Amino acid sequence: MLRNPRFLILGSVAAACALGATLAAAAAADAATTAPAAGPYRQQLLDQLDGNHDGQVSRAEYQRWLEGRFARLDGNGDGVVDAAEIANSPAARERAQRRAERFVRRFARGGSSQVTLGDFEAVHMQRFDRIGNGADTVAVDALLPRGARHDRGKMPAKGGGTPTR
């Protein structure tokens, strides 16, 4: 099992995500001592990490939290996960459901629970008109997501990237 490179990569990614979440939570804990109020998600995460609510996260508390996170990915409870199990985990389904609900809230009109092509186009064409200030054309960079705009010129041409295998 450990010789499988996909498992090693998946494990590394999961560990990196957990570490990132932990570091963010630790930073949030530091900020929480000085910030007047924490958002509901951040407070929920802090409550989960700090089981006895003493303002500190012990090694045992952290390990319990990690085990709970892993259990949410391990749908069949066999102590091992693969990409398919993670993709079909309750946690992934919950994330997908939340994203789908946000999509419907953003694009559906008149309180509907369905999005039509017209609804979808209307929202995006309003954005186009806002960006272009009523013009019939806009710069390509203006339509890119915010994080993708600054490095657009540095991206390799289609098919010109480094092979992955």
C-alpha positions as protocol buffer text, in pm:
chain_id: "A"
residue {
  index: 1
  type: MET
  ca { x: 0 y: 0 z: 0 }
}
residue {
  index: 2
  type: LEU
  ca { x: 275 y: 248 z: 87 }
}
residue {
  index: 3
  type: ARG
  ca { x: 452 y: 174 z: -240 }
}
residue {
  index: 4
  type: ASN
  ca { x: 157 y: 304 z: -440 }
}
residue {
  index: 5
  type: PRO
  ca { x: 255 y: 655 z: -560 }
}
residue {
  index: 6
  type: ARG
  ca { x: -107 y: 769 z: -583 }
}
residue {
  index: 7
  type: PHE
  ca { x: -160 y: 679 z: -217 }
}
residue {
  index: 8
  type: LEU
  ca { x: 155 y: 867 z: -121 }
}
residue {
  index: 9
  type: ILE
  ca { x: 48 y: 1173 z: -318 }
}
residue {
  index: 10
  type: LEU
  ca { x: -304 y: 1159 z: -179 }
}
residue {
  index: 11
  type: GLY
  ca { x: -170 y: 1115 z: 171 }
}
residue {
  index: 12
  type: SER
  ca { x: 68 y: 1407 z: 123 }
}
residue {
  index: 13
  type: VAL
  ca { x: -211 y: 1629 z: -6 }
}
residue {
  index: 14
  type: ALA
  ca { x: -439 y: 1530 z: 282 }
}
residue {
  index: 15
  type: ALA
  ca { x: -162 y: 1594 z: 533 }
}
residue {
  index: 16
  type: ALA
  ca { x: -85 y: 1931 z: 374 }
}
residue {
  index: 17
  type: CYS
  ca { x: -453 y: 2028 z: 387 }
}
residue {
  index: 18
  type: ALA
  ca { x: -477 y: 1922 z: 749 }
}
residue {
  index: 19
  type: LEU
  ca { x: -159 y: 2111 z: 834 }
}
residue {
  index: 20
  type: GLY
  ca { x: -285 y: 2420 z: 651 }
}
residue {
  index: 21
  type: ALA
  ca { x: -616 y: 2403 z: 835 }
}
residue {
  index: 22
  type: THR
  ca { x: -433 y: 2358 z: 1162 }
}
residue {
  index: 23
  type: LEU
  ca { x: -201 y: 2650 z: 1101 }
}
residue {
  index: 24
  type: ALA
  ca { x: -498 y: 2862 z: 999 }
}
residue {
  index: 25
  type: ALA
  ca { x: -683 y: 2752 z: 1310 }
}
residue {
  index: 26
  type: ALA
  ca { x: -380 y: 2831 z: 1525 }
}
residue {
  index: 27
  type: ALA
  ca { x: -357 y: 3174 z: 1367 }
}
residue {
  index: 28
  type: ALA
  ca { x: -731 y: 3213 z: 1419 }
}
residue {
  index: 29
  type: ALA
  ca { x: -689 y: 3115 z: 1783 }
}
residue {
  index: 30
  type: ASP
  ca { x: -422 y: 3382 z: 1825 }
}
residue {
  index: 31
  type: ALA
  ca { x: -644 y: 3634 z: 1648 }
}
residue {
  index: 32
  type: ALA
  ca { x: -945 y: 3525 z: 1852 }
}
residue {
  index: 33
  type: THR
  ca { x: -774 y: 3637 z: 2170 }
}
residue {
  index: 34
  type: THR
  ca { x: -740 y: 3988 z: 2029 }
}
residue {
  index: 35
  type: ALA
  ca { x: -1036 y: 4006 z: 1791 }
}
residue {
  index: 36
  type: PRO
  ca { x: -1367 y: 4114 z: 1939 }
}
residue {
  index: 37
  type: ALA
  ca { x: -1575 y: 3855 z: 1752 }
}
residue {
  index: 38
  type: ALA
  ca { x: -1510 y: 3544 z: 1544 }
}
residue {
  index: 39
  type: GLY
  ca { x: -1720 y: 3435 z: 1250 }
}
residue {
  index: 40
  type: PRO
  ca { x: -1944 y: 3134 z: 1309 }
}
residue {
  index: 41
  type: TYR
  ca { x: -1730 y: 2899 z: 1098 }
}
residue {
  index: 42
  type: ARG
  ca { x: -1408 y: 3001 z: 1270 }
}
residue {
  index: 43
  type: GLN
  ca { x: -1564 y: 2971 z: 1613 }
}
residue {
  index: 44
  type: GLN
  ca { x: -1699 y: 2626 z: 1526 }
}
residue {
  index: 45
  type: LEU
  ca { x: -1352 y: 2516 z: 1414 }
}
residue {
  index: 46
  type: LEU
  ca { x: -1196 y: 2651 z: 1732 }
}
residue {
  index: 47
  type: ASP
  ca { x: -1458 y: 2470 z: 1940 }
}
residue {
  index: 48
  type: GLN
  ca { x: -1382 y: 2146 z: 1757 }
}
residue {
  index: 49
  type: LEU
  ca { x: -1006 y: 2181 z: 1800 }
}
residue {
  index: 50
  type: ASP
  ca { x: -1012 y: 2292 z: 2162 }
}
residue {
  index: 51
  type: GLY
  ca { x: -1229 y: 2017 z: 2310 }
}
residue {
  index: 52
  type: ASN
  ca { x: -1198 y: 2130 z: 2673 }
}
residue {
  index: 53
  type: HIS
  ca { x: -1220 y: 2503 z: 2580 }
}
residue {
  index: 54
  type: ASP
  ca { x: -911 y: 2605 z: 2774 }
}
residue {
  index: 55
  type: GLY
  ca { x: -774 y: 2820 z: 2492 }
}
residue {
  index: 56
  type: GLN
  ca { x: -504 y: 2565 z: 2408 }
}
residue {
  index: 57
  type: VAL
  ca { x: -503 y: 2270 z: 2166 }
}
residue {
  index: 58
  type: SER
  ca { x: -328 y: 1970 z: 2312 }
}
residue {
  index: 59
  type: ARG
  ca { x: -168 y: 1697 z: 2106 }
}
residue {
  index: 60
  type: ALA
  ca { x: -451 y: 1461 z: 2209 }
}
residue {
  index: 61
  type: GLU
  ca { x: -719 y: 1716 z: 2112 }
}
residue {
  index: 62
  type: TYR
  ca { x: -552 y: 1770 z: 1777 }
}
residue {
  index: 63
  type: GLN
  ca { x: -523 y: 1397 z: 1714 }
}
residue {
  index: 64
  type: ARG
  ca { x: -893 y: 1348 z: 1802 }
}
residue {
  index: 65
  type: TRP
  ca { x: -983 y: 1624 z: 1556 }
}
residue {
  index: 66
  type: LEU
  ca { x: -770 y: 1465 z: 1281 }
}
residue {
  index: 67
  type: GLU
  ca { x: -928 y: 1125 z: 1344 }
}
residue {
  index: 68
  type: GLY
  ca { x: -1273 y: 1280 z: 1311 }
}
residue {
  index: 69
  type: ARG
  ca { x: -1181 y: 1447 z: 985 }
}
residue {
  index: 70
  type: PHE
  ca { x: -1039 y: 1122 z: 848 }
}
residue {
  index: 71
  type: ALA
  ca { x: -1351 y: 932 z: 958 }
}
residue {
  index: 72
  type: ARG
  ca { x: -1564 y: 1171 z: 753 }
}
residue {
  index: 73
  type: LEU
  ca { x: -1359 y: 1075 z: 446 }
}
residue {
  index: 74
  type: ASP
  ca { x: -1354 y: 703 z: 525 }
}
residue {
  index: 75
  type: GLY
  ca { x: -1710 y: 619 z: 424 }
}
residue {
  index: 76
  type: ASN
  ca { x: -1680 y: 243 z: 475 }
}
residue {
  index: 77
  type: GLY
  ca { x: -1484 y: 276 z: 800 }
}
residue {
  index: 78
  type: ASP
  ca { x: -1199 y: 43 z: 699 }
}
residue {
  index: 79
  type: GLY
  ca { x: -923 y: 287 z: 801 }
}
residue {
  index: 80
  type: VAL
  ca { x: -806 y: 339 z: 441 }
}
residue {
  index: 81
  type: VAL
  ca { x: -921 y: 594 z: 182 }
}
residue {
  index: 82
  type: ASP
  ca { x: -863 y: 628 z: -188 }
}
residue {
  index: 83
  type: ALA
  ca { x: -955 y: 906 z: -429 }
}
residue {
  index: 84
  type: ALA
  ca { x: -1293 y: 752 z: -514 }
}
residue {
  index: 85
  type: GLU
  ca { x: -1386 y: 712 z: -148 }
}
residue {
  index: 86
  type: ILE
  ca { x: -1286 y: 1071 z: -73 }
}
residue {
  index: 87
  type: ALA
  ca { x: -1485 y: 1198 z: -373 }
}
residue {
  index: 88
  type: ASN
  ca { x: -1789 y: 1007 z: -248 }
}
residue {
  index: 89
  type: SER
  ca { x: -1739 y: 1086 z: 120 }
}
residue {
  index: 90
  type: PRO
  ca { x: -2008 y: 1261 z: 324 }
}
residue {
  index: 91
  type: ALA
  ca { x: -1775 y: 1561 z: 355 }
}
residue {
  index: 92
  type: ALA
  ca { x: -1737 y: 1588 z: -24 }
}
residue {
  index: 93
  type: ARG
  ca { x: -2111 y: 1545 z: -76 }
}
residue {
  index: 94
  type: GLU
  ca { x: -2181 y: 1819 z: 181 }
}
residue {
  index: 95
  type: ARG
  ca { x: -1936 y: 2055 z: 8 }
}
residue {
  index: 96
  type: ALA
  ca { x: -2091 y: 1979 z: -331 }
}
residue {
  index: 97
  type: GLN
  ca { x: -2440 y: 2037 z: -189 }
}
residue {
  index: 98
  type: ARG
  ca { x: -2337 y: 2373 z: -38 }
}
residue {
  index: 99
  type: ARG
  ca { x: -2178 y: 2481 z: -368 }
}
residue {
  index: 100
  type: ALA
  ca { x: -2489 y: 2376 z: -560 }
}
residue {
  index: 101
  type: GLU
  ca { x: -2713 y: 2568 z: -320 }
}
residue {
  index: 102
  type: ARG
  ca { x: -2493 y: 2880 z: -354 }
}
residue {
  index: 103
  type: PHE
  ca { x: -2512 y: 2845 z: -734 }
}
residue {
  index: 104
  type: VAL
  ca { x: -2892 y: 2827 z: -726 }
}
residue {
  index: 105
  type: ARG
  ca { x: -2918 y: 3122 z: -484 }
}
residue {
  index: 106
  type: ARG
  ca { x: -2689 y: 3327 z: -706 }
}
residue {
  index: 107
  type: PHE
  ca { x: -2854 y: 3255 z: -1040 }
}
residue {
  index: 108
  type: ALA
  ca { x: -3219 y: 3159 z: -981 }
}
residue {
  index: 109
  type: ARG
  ca { x: -3468 y: 3441 z: -1019 }
}
residue {
  index: 110
  type: GLY
  ca { x: -3786 y: 3510 z: -829 }
}
residue {
  index: 111
  type: GLY
  ca { x: -3718 y: 3268 z: -545 }
}
residue {
  index: 112
  type: SER
  ca { x: -3712 y: 2971 z: -782 }
}
residue {
  index: 113
  type: SER
  ca { x: -3517 y: 2658 z: -694 }
}
residue {
  index: 114
  type: GLN
  ca { x: -3415 y: 2612 z: -1058 }
}
residue {
  index: 115
  type: VAL
  ca { x: -3177 y: 2806 z: -1283 }
}
residue {
  index: 116
  type: THR
  ca { x: -3268 y: 2857 z: -1646 }
}
residue {
  index: 117
  type: LEU
  ca { x: -3026 y: 2943 z: -1923 }
}
residue {
  index: 118
  type: GLY
  ca { x: -3183 y: 3289 z: -1924 }
}
residue {
  index: 119
  type: ASP
  ca { x: -3116 y: 3331 z: -1551 }
}
residue {
  index: 120
  type: PHE
  ca { x: -2756 y: 3218 z: -1590 }
}
residue {
  index: 121
  type: GLU
  ca { x: -2693 y: 3443 z: -1890 }
}
residue {
  index: 122
  type: ALA
  ca { x: -2863 y: 3743 z: -1727 }
}
residue {
  index: 123
  type: VAL
  ca { x: -2628 y: 3739 z: -1426 }
}
residue {
  index: 124
  type: HIS
  ca { x: -2318 y: 3697 z: -1639 }
}
residue {
  index: 125
  type: MET
  ca { x: -2424 y: 3954 z: -1899 }
}
residue {
  index: 126
  type: GLN
  ca { x: -2486 y: 4206 z: -1619 }
}
residue {
  index: 127
  type: ARG
  ca { x: -2128 y: 4141 z: -1508 }
}
residue {
  index: 128
  type: PHE
  ca { x: -2004 y: 4186 z: -1868 }
}
residue {
  index: 129
  type: ASP
  ca { x: -2193 y: 4516 z: -1896 }
}
residue {
  index: 130
  type: ARG
  ca { x: -2058 y: 4634 z: -1559 }
}
residue {
  index: 131
  type: ILE
  ca { x: -1698 y: 4545 z: -1650 }
}
residue {
  index: 132
  type: GLY
  ca { x: -1725 y: 4696 z: -1996 }
}
residue {
  index: 133
  type: ASN
  ca { x: -1915 y: 5001 z: -1873 }
}
residue {
  index: 134
  type: GLY
  ca { x: -2175 y: 4943 z: -2146 }
}
residue {
  index: 135
  type: ALA
  ca { x: -1924 y: 4877 z: -2427 }
}
residue {
  index: 136
  type: ASP
  ca { x: -1963 y: 4587 z: -2670 }
}
residue {
  index: 137
  type: THR
  ca { x: -1614 y: 4451 z: -2594 }
}
residue {
  index: 138
  type: VAL
  ca { x: -1399 y: 4403 z: -2285 }
}
residue {
  index: 139
  type: ALA
  ca { x: -1038 y: 4298 z: -2235 }
}
residue {
  index: 140
  type: VAL
  ca { x: -996 y: 3924 z: -2182 }
}
residue {
  index: 141
  type: ASP
  ca { x: -812 y: 3983 z: -1854 }
}
residue {
  index: 142
  type: ALA
  ca { x: -1111 y: 4170 z: -1715 }
}
residue {
  index: 143
  type: LEU
  ca { x: -1324 y: 3854 z: -1743 }
}
residue {
  index: 144
  type: LEU
  ca { x: -1075 y: 3628 z: -1567 }
}
residue {
  index: 145
  type: PRO
  ca { x: -1130 y: 3547 z: -1200 }
}
residue {
  index: 146
  type: ARG
  ca { x: -949 y: 3791 z: -971 }
}
residue {
  index: 147
  type: GLY
  ca { x: -670 y: 3552 z: -873 }
}
residue {
  index: 148
  type: ALA
  ca { x: -595 y: 3458 z: -1235 }
}
residue {
  index: 149
  type: ARG
  ca { x: -549 y: 3808 z: -1371 }
}
residue {
  index: 150
  type: HIS
  ca { x: -197 y: 3896 z: -1255 }
}
residue {
  index: 151
  type: ASP
  ca { x: -10 y: 3596 z: -1403 }
}
residue {
  index: 152
  type: ARG
  ca { x: -201 y: 3563 z: -1729 }
}
residue {
  index: 153
  type: GLY
  ca { x: 101 y: 3646 z: -1943 }
}
residue {
  index: 154
  type: LYS
  ca { x: 315 y: 3385 z: -1764 }
}
residue {
  index: 155
  type: MET
  ca { x: 85 y: 3088 z: -1821 }
}
residue {
  index: 156
  type: PRO
  ca { x: 220 y: 2833 z: -2073 }
}
residue {
  index: 157
  type: ALA
  ca { x: 44 y: 2813 z: -2407 }
}
residue {
  index: 158
  type: LYS
  ca { x: -211 y: 2537 z: -2449 }
}
residue {
  index: 159
  type: GLY
  ca { x: -22 y: 2210 z: -2481 }
}
residue {
  index: 160
  type: GLY
  ca { x: 307 y: 2384 z: -2409 }
}
residue {
  index: 161
  type: GLY
  ca { x: 336 y: 2285 z: -2045 }
}
residue {
  index: 162
  type: THR
  ca { x: 564 y: 2030 z: -1887 }
}
residue {
  index: 163
  type: PRO
  ca { x: 441 y: 1672 z: -1929 }
}
residue {
  index: 164
  type: THR
  ca { x: 299 y: 1526 z: -1610 }
}
residue {
  index: 165
  type: ARG
  ca { x: 429 y: 1173 z: -1672 }
}
